Amino acid sequence: MTEDQHGDVSPVDGVLAALADPTRRQLLDLLAELGEVTATTLAEHLPISRQAVVKHLAVLDAAGLVAGRRAGREVLYEVRPAALNATARWMSALASDWDRRLATIKRIAEAAERGAAPPDAESGGS
Amino acid sequence: MTEDQHGDVSPVDGVLAALADPTRRQLLDLLAELGEVTATTLAEHLPISRQAVVKHLAVLDAAGLVAGRRAGREVLYEVRPAALNATARWMSALASDWDRRLATIKRIAEAAERGAAPPDAESGGS
DNA sequence: ATCATGTGCAACTCTGGAGTTGCACATCAA
DNA sequence: TTGATGTGCAACTCCAGAGTTGCACATGAT
């Protein structure tokens, strides 16, 4: 049973971890609003130090949610919708999967309630 | 007029926090696979104690991702697709928003590159 | 050249939460 | 009743990471 049905090591992993932090989400909001700004600028809009912002940006960058480019002596960061979109799709697919399974289970339970012999739940793999 | 467009205090918050933990995701996978089982059963399928599982289930329950019902002396847990679906939609909308903003910014930048006077970015409200 | 501004690195503190163990309480079976 | 199985609560350890400060290095302006 090599259970890898949902892709545990996918980029989704990093995105979820990155989005778990409220400060990071706030940072993304700010970044989407301001367009392309530096870590220093972002820090001015938040109650935390620049270094804290830089660390958060590093996490977001690793997750593919933001990207930074050098412009002279400063680094401009920008939001990246692709990773978020991919995660949204993954999540939606997972929800559908759950729905499917729940429907199956409910069907079996109803059949069993009518006195029929309950068939085994996990038979047909996809 | 505090930050409202992205709904920071929505149920999404709890879902993201819950999904951030790999063990919790594994627990959800397991729960979707087994249907309706107890915390004890889940713990048997994982390298952690029953108590740890119970704590995780509490977090997942608070996020609306699972629900438990008593059956005699045991508590059966079940997966709940609704919260996940809602979060997926929220995420998708957010990604679209980013896309929209990026497109706007890029358009402005291109216009500026042609030597035209850069028009102000944020004028129209919703 | 000098000064100012901004980034990058490193060490440090501190809190939250993941996991553990032990035991008390509740429920089903004999 | 007694014994077995399962849940619930509380105290505890441990570590990842959020945030800080200080300083060195790089770049733009004068």
Short mmCIF file of C-alpha atoms (C1' of nucleotides) in Angstrom, two decimals:
data_model
loop_
_atom_site.label_atom_id
_atom_site.label_comp_id
_atom_site.label_asym_id
_atom_site.label_seq_id
_atom_site.Cartn_x
_atom_site.Cartn_y
_atom_site.Cartn_z
CA MET A 1 0.00 0.00 0.00
CA THR A 2 1.99 2.96 -1.16
CA GLU A 3 -0.47 5.60 -0.09
CA ASP A 4 0.40 8.72 -2.02
CA GLN A 5 -3.05 9.51 -3.25
CA HIS A 6 -3.04 13.14 -2.26
CA GLY A 7 0.56 14.10 -2.94
CA ASP A 8 1.89 14.93 0.50
CA VAL A 9 5.24 16.31 -0.64
CA SER A 10 3.83 18.59 -3.29
CA PRO A 11 4.39 22.35 -3.37
CA VAL A 12 1.06 22.49 -1.57
CA ASP A 13 2.91 21.59 1.60
CA GLY A 14 4.97 24.77 1.62
CA VAL A 15 2.04 26.95 0.64
CA LEU A 16 -0.10 25.71 3.51
CA ALA A 17 2.71 26.18 5.99
CA ALA A 18 3.33 29.69 4.65
CA LEU A 19 -0.33 30.67 4.77
CA ALA A 20 -0.74 29.37 8.30
CA ASP A 21 0.87 32.49 9.75
CA PRO A 22 -1.40 35.54 10.02
CA THR A 23 1.50 37.96 9.65
CA ARG A 24 2.46 36.23 6.44
CA ARG A 25 -1.07 36.55 5.09
CA GLN A 26 -1.05 40.22 6.03
CA LEU A 27 2.23 40.55 4.21
CA LEU A 28 0.70 39.01 1.11
CA ASP A 29 -2.27 41.36 1.31
CA LEU A 30 0.08 44.28 1.60
CA LEU A 31 2.16 43.03 -1.28
CA ALA A 32 -0.87 42.57 -3.49
CA GLU A 33 -1.97 46.07 -2.64
CA LEU A 34 1.32 47.89 -3.06
CA GLY A 35 2.53 46.00 -6.08
CA GLU A 36 6.31 45.83 -6.04
CA VAL A 37 7.97 47.03 -2.86
CA THR A 38 11.01 46.36 -0.68
CA ALA A 39 11.11 44.56 2.66
CA THR A 40 11.89 47.86 4.32
CA THR A 41 8.77 49.45 2.92
CA LEU A 42 6.68 46.50 4.02
CA ALA A 43 8.10 46.71 7.51
CA GLU A 44 7.00 50.34 7.73
CA HIS A 45 3.42 49.17 7.28
CA LEU A 46 3.65 46.48 9.95
CA PRO A 47 4.32 46.39 13.68
CA ILE A 48 7.39 44.19 13.23
CA SER A 49 11.01 44.75 12.33
CA ARG A 50 12.44 44.60 8.84
CA GLN A 51 14.34 41.44 9.66
CA ALA A 52 11.15 39.69 10.66
CA VAL A 53 9.63 40.74 7.35
CA VAL A 54 12.66 39.43 5.48
CA LYS A 55 12.32 36.05 7.16
CA HIS A 56 8.65 35.87 6.28
CA LEU A 57 9.41 36.83 2.70
CA ALA A 58 11.96 34.02 2.56
CA VAL A 59 9.28 31.53 3.61
CA LEU A 60 6.80 32.95 1.11
CA ASP A 61 9.45 32.86 -1.59
CA ALA A 62 10.26 29.22 -0.83
CA ALA A 63 6.55 28.47 -1.13
CA GLY A 64 6.46 30.25 -4.47
CA LEU A 65 3.96 32.81 -3.25
CA VAL A 66 6.25 35.77 -3.82
CA ALA A 67 9.33 36.54 -5.88
CA GLY A 68 11.99 39.18 -5.44
CA ARG A 69 14.27 40.89 -7.93
CA ARG A 70 17.21 43.17 -7.35
CA ALA A 71 16.96 46.78 -8.45
CA GLY A 72 20.20 48.49 -7.61
CA ARG A 73 20.75 48.21 -3.90
CA GLU A 74 17.20 47.27 -3.07
CA VAL A 75 15.16 44.13 -3.56
CA LEU A 76 11.62 44.46 -4.87
CA TYR A 77 9.13 41.78 -3.97
CA GLU A 78 6.05 40.85 -5.88
CA VAL A 79 3.12 38.51 -5.32
CA ARG A 80 2.86 35.25 -7.30
CA PRO A 81 -0.64 33.93 -7.89
CA ALA A 82 0.35 30.62 -9.50
CA ALA A 83 1.19 28.67 -6.34
CA LEU A 84 -1.94 29.88 -4.61
CA ASN A 85 -4.03 28.86 -7.55
CA ALA A 86 -2.50 25.41 -7.62
CA THR A 87 -3.17 24.96 -3.91
CA ALA A 88 -6.77 26.10 -4.33
CA ARG A 89 -7.26 23.46 -6.99
CA TRP A 90 -5.63 20.78 -4.87
CA MET A 91 -7.90 21.70 -2.00
CA SER A 92 -10.97 21.64 -4.16
CA ALA A 93 -10.08 18.22 -5.50
CA LEU A 94 -9.54 16.93 -1.98
CA ALA A 95 -12.94 18.23 -0.90
CA SER A 96 -14.53 16.48 -3.85
CA ASP A 97 -12.78 13.28 -2.88
CA TRP A 98 -14.17 13.51 0.63
CA ASP A 99 -17.61 14.17 -0.73
CA ARG A 100 -17.35 11.11 -2.93
CA ARG A 101 -16.23 8.89 -0.07
CA LEU A 102 -18.90 10.19 2.26
CA ALA A 103 -21.58 9.57 -0.32
CA THR A 104 -20.35 6.00 -0.71
CA ILE A 105 -20.33 5.37 3.00
CA LYS A 106 -23.77 6.82 3.44
CA ARG A 107 -25.09 4.59 0.68
CA ILE A 108 -23.62 1.53 2.34
CA ALA A 109 -25.02 2.51 5.71
CA GLU A 110 -28.49 2.94 4.28
CA ALA A 111 -28.32 -0.42 2.57
CA ALA A 112 -27.24 -2.03 5.84
CA GLU A 113 -30.14 -0.37 7.62
CA ARG A 114 -32.56 -2.16 5.39
CA GLY A 115 -31.21 -5.47 6.70
CA ALA A 116 -29.07 -6.26 3.71
CA ALA A 117 -25.62 -7.74 4.28
CA PRO A 118 -23.18 -4.80 4.38
CA PRO A 119 -20.73 -5.15 1.48
CA ASP A 120 -17.07 -4.41 2.13
CA ALA A 121 -16.27 -0.73 1.79
CA GLU A 122 -12.85 -0.75 0.12
CA SER A 123 -13.03 -2.88 -2.90
CA GLY A 124 -12.72 -1.08 -6.20
CA GLY A 125 -9.59 1.04 -6.49
CA SER A 126 -9.55 3.80 -9.09
CA MET B 1 -12.87 50.39 6.66
CA THR B 2 -10.49 48.04 8.26
CA GLU B 3 -9.13 45.30 6.08
CA ASP B 4 -12.29 43.62 4.90
CA GLN B 5 -11.76 42.43 1.38
CA HIS B 6 -9.98 39.25 2.35
CA GLY B 7 -11.81 38.38 5.56
CA ASP B 8 -9.00 37.82 7.98
CA VAL B 9 -11.12 36.48 10.81
CA SER B 10 -13.14 34.10 8.68
CA PRO B 11 -13.31 30.34 9.26
CA VAL B 12 -10.57 30.21 6.68
CA ASP B 13 -8.15 31.21 9.40
CA GLY B 14 -8.75 28.05 11.44
CA VAL B 15 -8.73 25.82 8.39
CA LEU B 16 -5.34 27.10 7.25
CA ALA B 17 -3.87 26.70 10.72
CA ALA B 18 -5.28 23.19 10.93
CA LEU B 19 -4.01 22.17 7.52
CA ALA B 20 -0.55 23.52 8.21
CA ASP B 21 0.38 20.46 10.27
CA PRO B 22 1.40 17.38 8.24
CA THR B 23 0.17 15.00 10.92
CA ARG B 24 -3.21 16.67 10.79
CA ARG B 25 -3.38 16.27 7.02
CA GLN B 26 -2.42 12.64 7.41
CA LEU B 27 -5.18 12.30 9.96
CA LEU B 28 -7.67 13.75 7.50
CA ASP B 29 -6.50 11.37 4.80
CA LEU B 30 -6.94 8.49 7.17
CA LEU B 31 -10.34 9.70 8.22
CA ALA B 32 -11.50 10.08 4.63
CA GLU B 33 -10.28 6.58 3.93
CA LEU B 34 -11.69 4.78 6.96
CA GLY B 35 -14.96 6.66 7.11
CA GLU B 36 -16.11 6.87 10.70
CA VAL B 37 -13.61 5.75 13.32
CA THR B 38 -12.50 6.52 16.85
CA ALA B 39 -9.40 8.39 17.95
CA THR B 40 -8.02 5.13 19.29
CA THR B 41 -8.34 3.47 15.90
CA LEU B 42 -6.68 6.41 14.21
CA ALA B 43 -3.80 6.29 16.68
CA GLU B 44 -3.20 2.66 15.75
CA HIS B 45 -2.53 3.76 12.19
CA LEU B 46 -0.10 6.49 13.20
CA PRO B 47 3.24 6.69 15.01
CA ILE B 48 1.78 8.91 17.73
CA SER B 49 -0.20 8.39 20.91
CA ARG B 50 -3.98 8.45 21.17
CA GLN B 51 -3.84 11.67 23.18
CA ALA B 52 -1.91 13.40 20.45
CA VAL B 53 -4.55 12.27 17.97
CA VAL B 54 -7.29 13.59 20.23
CA LYS B 55 -5.64 17.00 20.38
CA HIS B 56 -5.33 17.11 16.61
CA LEU B 57 -8.95 16.09 16.23
CA ALA B 58 -9.92 18.94 18.56
CA VAL B 59 -8.11 21.40 16.29
CA LEU B 60 -9.68 19.90 13.18
CA ASP B 61 -13.08 19.99 14.85
CA ALA B 62 -12.66 23.65 15.78
CA ALA B 63 -11.80 24.34 12.14
CA GLY B 64 -14.92 22.49 11.04
CA LEU B 65 -12.93 19.92 9.10
CA VAL B 66 -14.14 16.96 11.16
CA ALA B 67 -17.06 16.20 13.44
CA GLY B 68 -17.42 13.60 16.16
CA ARG B 69 -20.46 11.86 17.57
CA ARG B 70 -20.79 9.62 20.59
CA ALA B 71 -21.74 6.01 20.08
CA GLY B 72 -21.95 4.36 23.46
CA ARG B 73 -18.61 4.71 25.12
CA GLU B 74 -16.69 5.62 22.00
CA VAL B 75 -16.58 8.74 19.84
CA LEU B 76 -16.71 8.33 16.09
CA TYR B 77 -15.08 11.01 13.94
CA GLU B 78 -15.97 11.86 10.41
CA VAL B 79 -14.55 14.16 7.77
CA ARG B 80 -16.40 17.38 6.84
CA PRO B 81 -15.86 18.63 3.27
CA ALA B 82 -17.74 21.93 3.64
CA ALA B 83 -15.05 23.94 5.42
CA LEU B 84 -12.40 22.73 3.02
CA ASN B 85 -14.55 23.65 0.07
CA ALA B 86 -15.13 27.13 1.45
CA THR B 87 -11.41 27.65 1.97
CA ALA B 88 -10.65 26.46 -1.54
CA ARG B 89 -13.07 29.03 -2.91
CA TRP B 90 -11.61 31.77 -0.75
CA MET B 91 -8.15 30.88 -1.98
CA SER B 92 -9.21 30.84 -5.57
CA ALA B 93 -10.82 34.25 -5.24
CA LEU B 94 -7.68 35.61 -3.63
CA ALA B 95 -5.56 34.28 -6.47
CA SER B 96 -7.86 35.94 -8.97
CA ASP B 97 -7.54 39.18 -7.09
CA TRP B 98 -3.77 38.99 -7.27
CA ASP B 99 -3.96 38.23 -10.94
CA ARG B 100 -6.16 41.25 -11.49
CA ARG B 101 -3.83 43.57 -9.58
CA LEU B 102 -0.75 42.26 -11.33
CA ALA B 103 -2.33 42.77 -14.70
CA THR B 104 -3.15 46.34 -13.78
CA ILE B 105 0.35 47.04 -12.58
CA LYS B 106 1.92 45.51 -15.64
CA ARG B 107 -0.29 47.61 -17.88
CA ILE B 108 0.74 50.75 -16.06
CA ALA B 109 4.41 49.82 -16.28
CA GLU B 110 4.18 49.23 -20.01
CA ALA B 111 2.46 52.54 -20.50
CA ALA B 112 5.18 54.27 -18.50
CA GLU B 113 7.85 52.56 -20.58
CA ARG B 114 6.51 54.21 -23.67
CA GLY B 115 7.25 57.55 -22.11
CA ALA B 116 3.66 58.32 -21.30
CA ALA B 117 2.86 59.95 -17.99
CA PRO B 118 2.05 57.11 -15.54
CA PRO B 119 -1.61 57.37 -14.58
CA ASP B 120 -2.48 56.94 -10.91
CA ALA B 121 -2.85 53.30 -9.96
CA GLU B 122 -5.55 53.24 -7.29
CA SER B 123 -8.42 55.38 -8.31
CA GLY B 124 -11.58 53.39 -8.79
CA GLY B 125 -13.04 51.70 -5.76
CA SER B 126 -15.00 48.47 -6.19
"C1'" DA C 1 36.88 60.62 -1.12
"C1'" DT C 2 32.54 60.75 2.65
"C1'" DC C 3 27.92 60.07 4.17
"C1'" DA C 4 23.50 57.99 3.91
"C1'" DT C 5 20.50 54.34 2.97
"C1'" DG C 6 19.47 49.59 2.45
"C1'" DT C 7 20.45 44.67 2.54
"C1'" DG C 8 22.45 40.34 4.65
"C1'" DC C 9 24.15 37.51 8.35
"C1'" DA C 10 24.39 35.79 13.04
"C1'" DA C 11 23.28 35.17 17.78
"C1'" DC C 12 19.89 35.51 21.07
"C1'" DT C 13 15.16 35.28 23.71
"C1'" DC C 14 10.72 33.46 24.25
"C1'" DT C 15 6.33 31.57 23.47
"C1'" DG C 16 3.15 28.15 21.27
"C1'" DG C 17 2.11 23.78 20.25
"C1'" DA C 18 3.26 18.76 19.29
"C1'" DG C 19 3.88 14.83 21.87
"C1'" DT C 20 4.29 12.25 26.07
"C1'" DT C 21 2.77 9.84 30.50
"C1'" DG C 22 -0.25 8.89 34.37
"C1'" DC C 23 -4.50 8.45 36.32
"C1'" DA C 24 -9.53 9.12 37.03
"C1'" DC C 25 -14.04 8.32 35.12
"C1'" DA C 26 -17.52 6.01 32.08
"C1'" DT C 27 -19.38 2.18 29.60
"C1'" DC C 28 -20.01 -2.69 27.85
"C1'" DA C 29 -19.50 -7.74 28.80
"C1'" DA C 30 -19.04 -11.79 32.00
"C1'" DT D 1 -20.84 -7.50 41.20
"C1'" DT D 2 -16.02 -7.58 38.73
"C1'" DG D 3 -13.05 -6.94 34.90
"C1'" DA D 4 -11.97 -5.02 30.39
"C1'" DT D 5 -11.89 -1.42 27.13
"C1'" DG D 6 -12.16 3.36 25.93
"C1'" DT D 7 -12.47 8.30 26.78
"C1'" DG D 8 -11.17 12.70 29.28
"C1'" DC D 9 -8.20 15.61 31.98
"C1'" DA D 10 -3.86 17.46 33.68
"C1'" DA D 11 0.97 18.12 34.11
"C1'" DC D 12 5.14 17.77 31.93
"C1'" DT D 13 9.15 17.95 28.27
"C1'" DC D 14 10.92 19.64 24.08
"C1'" DC D 15 11.73 22.13 19.95
"C1'" DA D 16 10.59 24.85 15.83
"C1'" DG D 17 9.89 29.36 14.56
"C1'" DA D 18 8.48 34.33 15.28
"C1'" DG D 19 10.68 38.32 16.65
"C1'" DT D 20 14.53 40.92 18.33
"C1'" DT D 21 19.19 43.38 18.24
"C1'" DG D 22 23.77 44.39 16.57
"C1'" DC D 23 26.96 44.80 13.12
"C1'" DA D 24 29.20 44.08 8.59
"C1'" DC D 25 28.84 44.84 3.72
"C1'" DA D 26 27.10 46.96 -0.65
"C1'" DT D 27 25.23 50.64 -3.33
"C1'" DG D 28 23.61 55.48 -4.46
"C1'" DA D 29 24.22 60.39 -3.65
"C1'" DT D 30 27.29 64.54 -2.65
#
